[in-house]
Coordinates of C-alpha atoms in Angstrom, one line a residue:
M241 CA -1.7 9.3 -6.9
R242 CA -3.3 5.8 -6.9
P243 CA -2.9 3.2 -9.4
P244 CA -6.5 2.6 -11.0
G245 CA -7.6 -0.3 -8.9
P246 CA -5.9 -2.6 -5.9
A247 CA -4.0 -5.1 -8.4
A248 CA -2.5 -2.3 -10.4
R249 CA -0.5 -0.7 -7.1
A250 CA 2.4 -2.9 -8.3
A251 CA 2.8 -0.6 -11.4
L252 CA 2.8 2.9 -9.1
A253 CA 5.2 1.2 -6.6
A254 CA 7.6 -0.1 -9.2
A255 CA 7.5 3.4 -11.5
L256 CA 8.3 5.5 -8.4
L257 CA 10.5 3.0 -6.7
L258 CA 12.7 2.6 -10.0
T259 CA 12.7 6.0 -10.4
L260 CA 14.2 6.9 -6.7
A261 CA 16.8 3.6 -7.0
A262 CA 18.2 5.1 -10.6
A263 CA 18.7 8.5 -8.8
A264 CA 20.6 6.7 -5.9
G265 CA 22.8 5.4 -8.0
C266 CA 23.2 1.7 -6.3
G267 CA 23.0 -1.6 -7.2
S268 CA 23.0 -4.6 -4.7
R269 CA 23.6 -4.4 -1.0
L270 CA 23.4 -6.8 1.9
P271 CA 21.3 -5.4 5.0
E272 CA 23.5 -3.1 7.0
S273 CA 21.5 -5.0 10.3
D274 CA 21.6 -8.4 9.0
F275 CA 19.4 -9.5 11.1
E276 CA 17.2 -9.0 14.2
H277 CA 14.6 -11.1 16.8
R278 CA 12.9 -8.9 18.9
A279 CA 10.3 -10.6 21.7
T280 CA 7.7 -8.2 21.7
G281 CA 4.8 -7.7 24.5
Q282 CA 5.0 -9.4 27.8
A283 CA 5.9 -12.9 28.8
T284 CA 2.7 -15.9 29.1
A285 CA 2.0 -18.7 30.2
G286 CA 0.4 -21.0 27.9
G287 CA 3.3 -21.9 25.6
A288 CA 6.0 -21.8 23.2
P289 CA 5.7 -18.6 21.5
V290 CA 4.3 -18.1 18.1
R291 CA 7.0 -16.9 15.5
V292 CA 6.2 -14.6 12.6
G293 CA 8.9 -12.7 10.7
I294 CA 8.4 -9.2 8.7
I295 CA 10.6 -8.1 6.0
T296 CA 11.5 -4.7 5.6
S297 CA 13.6 -3.0 3.2
E298 CA 14.6 0.0 6.1
T299 CA 18.2 0.8 4.6
S300 CA 17.1 0.7 1.1
P301 CA 18.8 3.5 -1.8
V302 CA 15.7 5.0 -1.6
G303 CA 15.4 5.7 2.4
G304 CA 13.7 3.8 5.4
A305 CA 11.2 6.0 5.6
A306 CA 9.9 4.9 2.5
F307 CA 8.9 1.4 3.5
T308 CA 8.8 1.2 7.4
G309 CA 5.5 2.0 7.9
P310 CA 3.6 -1.1 7.7
R311 CA 6.3 -3.2 10.0
D312 CA 5.8 -0.2 12.5
G313 CA 1.6 -1.1 12.5
A314 CA 2.3 -4.5 12.6
K315 CA 4.8 -4.5 15.3
A316 CA 2.6 -2.4 17.3
Y317 CA -0.4 -4.9 16.8
F318 CA 1.5 -7.5 18.0
E319 CA 2.9 -5.6 21.0
R320 CA -0.8 -4.6 22.1
L321 CA -1.9 -8.2 21.6
N322 CA 1.1 -9.7 24.0
A323 CA 0.1 -7.5 26.1
R324 CA -3.4 -9.1 26.4
G325 CA -2.0 -12.5 27.0
G326 CA -1.4 -13.2 23.5
I327 CA -3.1 -15.9 21.3
D328 CA -4.5 -17.9 23.4
G329 CA -2.0 -17.3 26.0
R330 CA 0.8 -17.7 23.8
R331 CA 3.2 -14.8 23.2
V332 CA 3.8 -14.2 19.7
E333 CA 7.3 -13.6 18.7
V334 CA 8.6 -11.1 15.9
H335 CA 11.3 -11.5 14.3
T336 CA 12.6 -8.9 11.9
C337 CA 14.6 -8.8 9.5
D338 CA 16.0 -6.1 7.0
D339 CA 17.0 -6.9 3.4
G340 CA 18.5 -3.3 2.1
G341 CA 16.6 -3.0 -1.0
S342 CA 18.4 -5.8 -2.5
G343 CA 17.7 -9.2 -4.3
V344 CA 20.9 -10.7 -2.3
G345 CA 19.4 -9.3 0.7
N346 CA 15.9 -10.3 0.5
N347 CA 17.1 -13.8 -0.1
D348 CA 19.0 -13.8 2.8
C349 CA 16.1 -12.2 5.1
V350 CA 13.9 -15.1 3.9
H351 CA 16.4 -17.9 4.4
K352 CA 16.7 -16.6 8.2
L353 CA 13.0 -16.6 8.9
V354 CA 11.9 -19.6 7.1
D355 CA 14.5 -22.0 7.2
E356 CA 16.1 -20.9 10.4
Q357 CA 13.8 -19.2 12.6
R358 CA 11.3 -21.1 10.7
V359 CA 8.3 -18.8 11.6
V360 CA 4.8 -19.7 11.0
A361 CA 4.2 -16.8 8.9
L362 CA 6.1 -13.5 7.3
V363 CA 3.5 -10.6 8.1
A364 CA 3.3 -6.7 6.3
T365 CA 6.3 -7.5 3.9
T366 CA 7.5 -4.6 2.3
S367 CA 10.2 -4.8 0.1
L368 CA 12.2 -3.0 -3.0
D369 CA 13.0 -6.7 -4.1
Y370 CA 11.0 -9.5 -3.2
A371 CA 13.4 -11.9 -4.8
G372 CA 12.8 -14.9 -1.9
A373 CA 9.2 -14.7 -2.9
S374 CA 8.9 -18.3 -4.7
R375 CA 11.3 -19.4 -2.0
V376 CA 8.4 -18.8 0.4
S377 CA 6.0 -20.1 -1.8
A378 CA 8.0 -23.2 -2.3
A379 CA 7.9 -23.4 1.7
G380 CA 4.8 -23.2 1.6
V381 CA 4.5 -20.3 4.5
P382 CA 1.9 -17.7 4.2
D383 CA 3.2 -14.1 3.8
I384 CA 0.3 -12.4 5.2
G385 CA -0.9 -8.6 4.3
G386 CA 2.5 -7.4 2.7
Q387 CA 2.8 -4.7 0.4
P388 CA 2.5 -5.5 -3.6
I389 CA 5.7 -3.3 -4.6
G390 CA 5.8 -5.7 -7.4
S391 CA 4.2 -8.7 -8.8
A392 CA 4.8 -11.6 -6.2
Y393 CA 1.6 -11.7 -4.9
D394 CA 0.0 -11.7 -8.1
T395 CA 2.0 -15.1 -9.2
Y396 CA 2.8 -17.4 -6.2
P397 CA 0.4 -19.5 -4.2
H398 CA 0.8 -19.0 0.1
L399 CA 1.6 -15.0 -0.2
Y400 CA -1.1 -13.3 0.2
G401 CA -1.3 -9.4 0.1
I402 CA -3.2 -6.6 1.7
Y403 CA -5.1 -5.7 -1.4
G404 CA -5.9 -9.0 -2.5
S405 CA -5.5 -10.5 -6.0
L406 CA -8.2 -12.9 -8.6
A407 CA -5.5 -14.2 -10.2
P408 CA -4.6 -18.2 -10.7
R409 CA -1.3 -17.5 -9.1
E410 CA 0.3 -20.7 -11.1
G411 CA 4.5 -18.9 -11.1
K412 CA 3.5 -16.2 -13.5
P413 CA 2.1 -12.9 -12.8
G414 CA -1.7 -12.2 -13.2
W415 CA -3.3 -14.1 -16.3
G416 CA -0.2 -15.2 -18.5
G417 CA 1.7 -12.1 -17.8
T418 CA -0.5 -9.7 -17.4
L419 CA -2.3 -7.9 -14.4
Y420 CA -5.2 -6.0 -14.7
G421 CA -6.6 -2.7 -13.0
G422 CA -10.2 -0.3 -12.6
T423 CA -10.7 2.5 -13.3
E424 CA -12.6 3.5 -9.7
V425 CA -11.1 6.3 -9.0
Y426 CA -11.1 8.6 -12.0
R427 CA -14.8 7.2 -12.0
Y428 CA -15.1 9.1 -8.2
F429 CA -13.3 12.3 -9.3
K430 CA -15.7 12.5 -12.7
R431 CA -18.7 11.7 -10.7
E432 CA -18.4 13.3 -7.2
Q433 CA -16.4 15.7 -8.1
G434 CA -17.1 16.9 -12.0
A435 CA -14.6 16.7 -13.6
R436 CA -13.3 16.5 -16.9
T437 CA -9.5 17.2 -17.6
A438 CA -6.8 15.6 -16.2
A439 CA -3.2 16.2 -15.9
V440 CA -0.6 13.9 -15.9
V441 CA 2.6 14.7 -14.8
S442 CA 5.8 12.1 -15.2
Y443 CA 9.5 12.1 -15.1
N444 CA 11.0 11.3 -18.7
Q445 CA 12.5 8.1 -17.7
S446 CA 11.6 4.7 -18.2
A447 CA 9.3 3.6 -15.6
S448 CA 7.8 7.0 -14.7
A449 CA 6.6 7.3 -18.3
A450 CA 5.2 3.8 -18.6
Y451 CA 2.9 4.1 -15.2
A452 CA 2.2 7.7 -16.4
R453 CA 0.7 6.0 -19.7
L454 CA -1.2 3.7 -17.7
V455 CA -3.0 6.5 -16.0
T456 CA -3.6 8.4 -19.2
R457 CA -5.4 5.0 -20.6
G458 CA -7.4 4.8 -17.5
L459 CA -8.6 8.5 -17.6
K460 CA -9.1 8.3 -21.3
A461 CA -11.5 5.0 -20.5
E462 CA -13.3 7.5 -18.2
G463 CA -14.2 10.0 -20.9
Y464 CA -11.4 12.7 -19.3
K465 CA -9.6 15.1 -22.0
V466 CA -6.0 14.5 -20.8
V467 CA -2.8 16.7 -20.3
T468 CA 0.5 15.2 -20.1
E469 CA 3.2 16.7 -18.7
Q470 CA 6.3 15.6 -18.8
V471 CA 9.6 16.6 -16.8
D472 CA 13.6 16.0 -17.5
F473 CA 14.3 13.6 -14.4
A474 CA 18.0 15.7 -13.7
L475 CA 16.7 18.9 -14.2
P476 CA 12.7 19.5 -14.1
N477 CA 11.3 22.5 -14.8
F478 CA 7.9 21.8 -13.0
R479 CA 7.1 25.6 -13.4
A480 CA 6.8 25.4 -17.1
A481 CA 4.4 22.5 -16.5
A482 CA 2.5 24.0 -14.2
A483 CA 1.7 26.9 -16.3
D484 CA 0.4 24.1 -18.9
L485 CA -1.8 22.4 -16.9
K486 CA -3.6 25.9 -15.7
E487 CA -3.5 26.7 -19.4
Q488 CA -5.3 23.9 -20.1
G489 CA -7.8 24.1 -17.1
A490 CA -6.9 20.8 -15.6
D491 CA -9.4 19.9 -12.5
L492 CA -7.1 16.8 -11.7
V493 CA -3.6 16.7 -11.5
F494 CA -1.8 12.8 -11.2
D495 CA 1.6 12.1 -11.6
A496 CA 4.1 9.4 -11.7
M497 CA 6.7 11.0 -9.4
D498 CA 8.3 10.5 -5.7
T499 CA 7.1 12.3 -2.8
H500 CA 10.1 15.5 -3.5
G501 CA 8.9 15.7 -7.0
N502 CA 5.7 16.4 -6.1
A503 CA 6.1 19.0 -3.2
Q504 CA 8.2 21.0 -6.0
L505 CA 5.7 20.7 -8.8
C506 CA 2.8 21.8 -5.7
E507 CA 5.3 25.2 -5.1
A508 CA 5.4 25.7 -9.2
M509 CA 1.6 25.4 -8.7
D510 CA 1.0 27.7 -6.2
A511 CA 3.5 30.0 -7.3
V512 CA 1.3 30.5 -11.3
G513 CA -1.8 30.4 -9.5
A514 CA -2.7 26.9 -10.8
K515 CA -5.9 25.8 -8.9
V516 CA -7.4 22.2 -9.5
T517 CA -10.0 20.4 -7.6
A518 CA -7.5 17.5 -6.4
K519 CA -3.9 17.0 -6.3
V520 CA -4.5 13.0 -6.5
T521 CA -1.7 11.3 -4.4
N522 CA -1.4 7.9 -3.5
V523 CA -1.8 5.6 -0.3
Q524 CA 2.2 5.8 0.4
N525 CA 2.4 9.8 0.8
W526 CA -1.2 9.5 3.0
T527 CA 1.0 10.7 6.2
S528 CA 1.0 13.0 9.2
T529 CA 3.6 14.8 7.5
V530 CA 2.2 16.5 4.5
A531 CA 2.6 19.4 6.7
E532 CA 6.2 19.6 6.4
D533 CA 6.6 17.8 2.6
Y534 CA 4.8 20.3 0.7
K535 CA 5.4 23.3 3.8
D536 CA 5.9 25.5 0.5
A537 CA 2.7 25.0 -1.7
P538 CA -0.4 25.7 1.1
R539 CA -3.0 26.2 -2.0
C540 CA -1.7 22.9 -3.5
R541 CA -1.4 21.1 0.0
N542 CA -4.8 21.8 1.0
A543 CA -6.0 20.5 -2.6
L544 CA -4.2 17.1 -1.9
W545 CA -6.6 13.8 -2.0
A546 CA -5.3 10.4 -1.1
T547 CA -7.0 7.5 -2.5
G548 CA -6.9 3.5 -1.1
S549 CA -8.6 0.5 -0.2
S550 CA -8.3 1.0 3.7
R551 CA -9.9 3.2 6.6
N552 CA -8.6 6.5 7.1
Y553 CA -6.3 6.5 9.7
D554 CA -7.0 9.8 11.1
D555 CA -10.9 9.0 11.1
T556 CA -11.1 8.7 14.8
A557 CA -14.3 10.9 14.5
T558 CA -17.0 8.9 13.2
G559 CA -17.3 6.0 14.9
Q560 CA -14.3 3.9 13.8
P561 CA -13.7 1.5 17.1
A562 CA -11.0 -0.3 15.1
V563 CA -9.3 3.3 13.8
R564 CA -9.5 4.3 17.5
E565 CA -7.6 1.0 19.0
F566 CA -5.0 1.7 16.2
R567 CA -4.3 5.3 17.3
A568 CA -4.2 4.8 20.7
A569 CA -2.2 2.0 20.5
T570 CA 0.2 4.1 17.7
K571 CA 0.4 7.5 20.2
G572 CA 4.2 6.8 20.7
L573 CA 5.1 7.0 17.0
K574 CA 6.6 10.2 15.6
T575 CA 4.1 10.1 12.7
H576 CA 1.4 8.3 11.5
S577 CA 0.5 6.6 8.4
Q578 CA -2.0 4.3 6.2
W579 CA 0.9 1.9 5.7
Q580 CA 1.1 2.1 9.4
L581 CA -2.5 1.3 9.9
E582 CA -2.0 -1.7 6.7
G583 CA 0.6 -3.6 8.6
W584 CA -1.4 -3.5 12.2
A585 CA -4.1 -4.8 9.8
A586 CA -1.9 -7.6 8.5
A587 CA -1.2 -8.5 12.2
L588 CA -4.7 -8.7 13.0
W589 CA -5.4 -10.7 9.8
F590 CA -2.3 -13.2 11.0
T591 CA -3.9 -13.5 14.3
D592 CA -7.0 -14.6 13.2
A593 CA -6.2 -17.2 11.2
A594 CA -3.7 -18.3 14.4
R595 CA -6.7 -18.2 16.5
A596 CA -9.0 -20.7 14.1
C597 CA -5.9 -22.7 14.5
G598 CA -6.0 -23.1 18.0
R599 CA -9.6 -24.1 17.7
D600 CA -8.5 -27.4 15.6
G601 CA -4.6 -28.0 17.1
D602 CA -1.4 -26.4 16.7
I603 CA -1.1 -23.0 14.9
T604 CA 1.1 -24.7 11.9
R605 CA 2.0 -23.1 8.8
A606 CA -0.4 -25.2 7.3
C607 CA -3.4 -24.3 9.1
V608 CA -2.6 -20.4 8.8
D609 CA -2.2 -21.0 4.7
R610 CA -6.0 -23.1 5.3
F611 CA -7.6 -20.2 6.7
M612 CA -6.2 -17.8 4.2
D613 CA -6.7 -19.3 1.2
R614 CA -10.6 -19.7 2.4
G615 CA -11.8 -18.1 0.2
K616 CA -13.8 -15.6 2.4
P617 CA -13.9 -12.0 2.4
Y618 CA -11.8 -10.4 4.9
T619 CA -11.7 -6.8 6.5
A620 CA -9.7 -6.5 9.7
R621 CA -12.4 -5.5 11.6
G622 CA -13.5 -3.0 8.8
L623 CA -10.3 -1.3 8.4
L624 CA -9.9 -2.6 4.7
L625 CA -12.0 -3.0 2.1
P626 CA -13.2 -7.0 1.7
V627 CA -10.2 -8.8 0.8
T628 CA -10.4 -11.5 -1.6
Y629 CA -7.9 -14.6 -2.9
E630 CA -9.9 -16.4 -5.7
R631 CA -8.1 -18.2 -8.4
L632 CA -9.9 -16.9 -11.7
A633 CA -9.2 -19.0 -14.9
E634 CA -9.9 -15.4 -17.2
P635 CA -9.8 -11.9 -16.1
P636 CA -13.0 -9.9 -15.3
K637 CA -13.7 -7.9 -18.2
T638 CA -15.5 -5.9 -15.3
R639 CA -15.4 -5.6 -11.4
R640 CA -17.3 -3.9 -8.7
T641 CA -14.6 -2.1 -6.5
C642 CA -14.9 0.3 -3.8
V643 CA -12.4 3.0 -2.6
S644 CA -11.7 5.1 -0.2
V645 CA -11.0 9.0 -0.4
A646 CA -9.4 11.0 1.8
R647 CA -8.5 15.0 1.9
W648 CA -5.9 17.2 3.4
K649 CA -6.7 20.2 5.1
D650 CA -4.4 22.6 7.3
G651 CA -5.8 22.0 11.3
R652 CA -7.8 19.2 10.5
G653 CA -5.2 16.5 9.1
W654 CA -6.9 13.8 6.5
V655 CA -10.8 14.4 6.4
T656 CA -12.9 11.3 5.0
Q657 CA -14.4 12.4 1.9
A658 CA -17.7 10.6 0.0
G659 CA -19.2 9.1 3.0
D660 CA -18.5 5.6 4.5
M661 CA -15.5 3.3 2.1
R662 CA -17.9 0.4 1.8
H663 CA -20.5 2.3 -0.3
N664 CA -18.4 4.0 -2.6
C665 CA -18.2 1.8 -5.3
F666 CA -18.4 1.7 -9.1
D667 CA -18.8 -1.2 -11.9
V668 CA -15.4 -0.3 -13.6
P669 CA -14.0 -1.5 -16.9
Q670 CA -10.4 -3.7 -16.0
L671 CA -7.2 -2.4 -18.0
G672 CA -4.6 -5.0 -18.6
Y673 CA -0.6 -3.8 -18.0
Q674 CA 2.4 -5.9 -18.1
P675 CA 4.2 -5.8 -14.4

């Protein structure tokens, strides 16, 4: 399930990750591999290397696979870039740091990358606890294309998440502590798939339940009949929830659960014969591992839909050269995911900013930041829906928002739906929520 709009994605990520962290029962911890310097690609003779940093919660309590996609996509882009001569002949030197999923570890990574290594920018940040965000901002270091797991990208200047922001970003999240997101996903399924009844499944855990309430509110704003199902976090009875949503005639199923919970719910839906138009998942689960993750739920597996704000990483056959380039450069990876593609797009975004600097002088933090803060939409060669960073004094009441949609089909992978994402757009209300 995708949050109701790019700005609201942090709510889902926080809900799922807090749920998983609670299950792990872990507190703060320092990274297992404190800090790592990796120079990618071939050396070039065009001057000093351009240093960038990537912070990832690789060894977090929720497991490394949950966070490493953006990093892997960004590194693949820089490796390809260096093999082709770098930025105006200068090699991009990538410094990676594992923050261990803790605030202490994140601050440690920020110190090492920003203060010691003096990176020009951070790229594709993916942190469970971005505790060092204020330090990054205070140092004037542009953070480009990070995943909004928390509210940092709607709070601080110089931070540019992969989905954009319209908030003032003056030290408080959103507008006075309130973030906003739209209902375009629900509008899409209503208009294009004829859905009228939606089930929302959550754990009886605070973060999961809070996100489920947000989804329920958005669905009701779009006129859906909403069936809510809550399962026990420790001993979930997914079969009972599946039976009830079948009885209620749900067309759609949304959730506020982790991948394991989703797989169990799907198995239960197959077991009770629940057939739905779509079991809607989010960009974090838009991966090539679906067949394995949902191996015991073939009917539900083939009803999985994913929504997001970037072009389907599996869409290589419909004239998408940027996607084909990404796939060719990452063919050595064991799995593929939408987060990898978004990490690739983040690295491309930095590269475009750095090249713009090269026309005016040296590649500096300030120069890169001027490019990022210029107020013009960015699409990463069409991989992203237009990403905008503005500073509106008041939140918009409505907004025209587009959505990328794909459906899983065995033997074909993720199949793009609804045509080109740039034209799958809706004028929808913006709903406030607390991060």
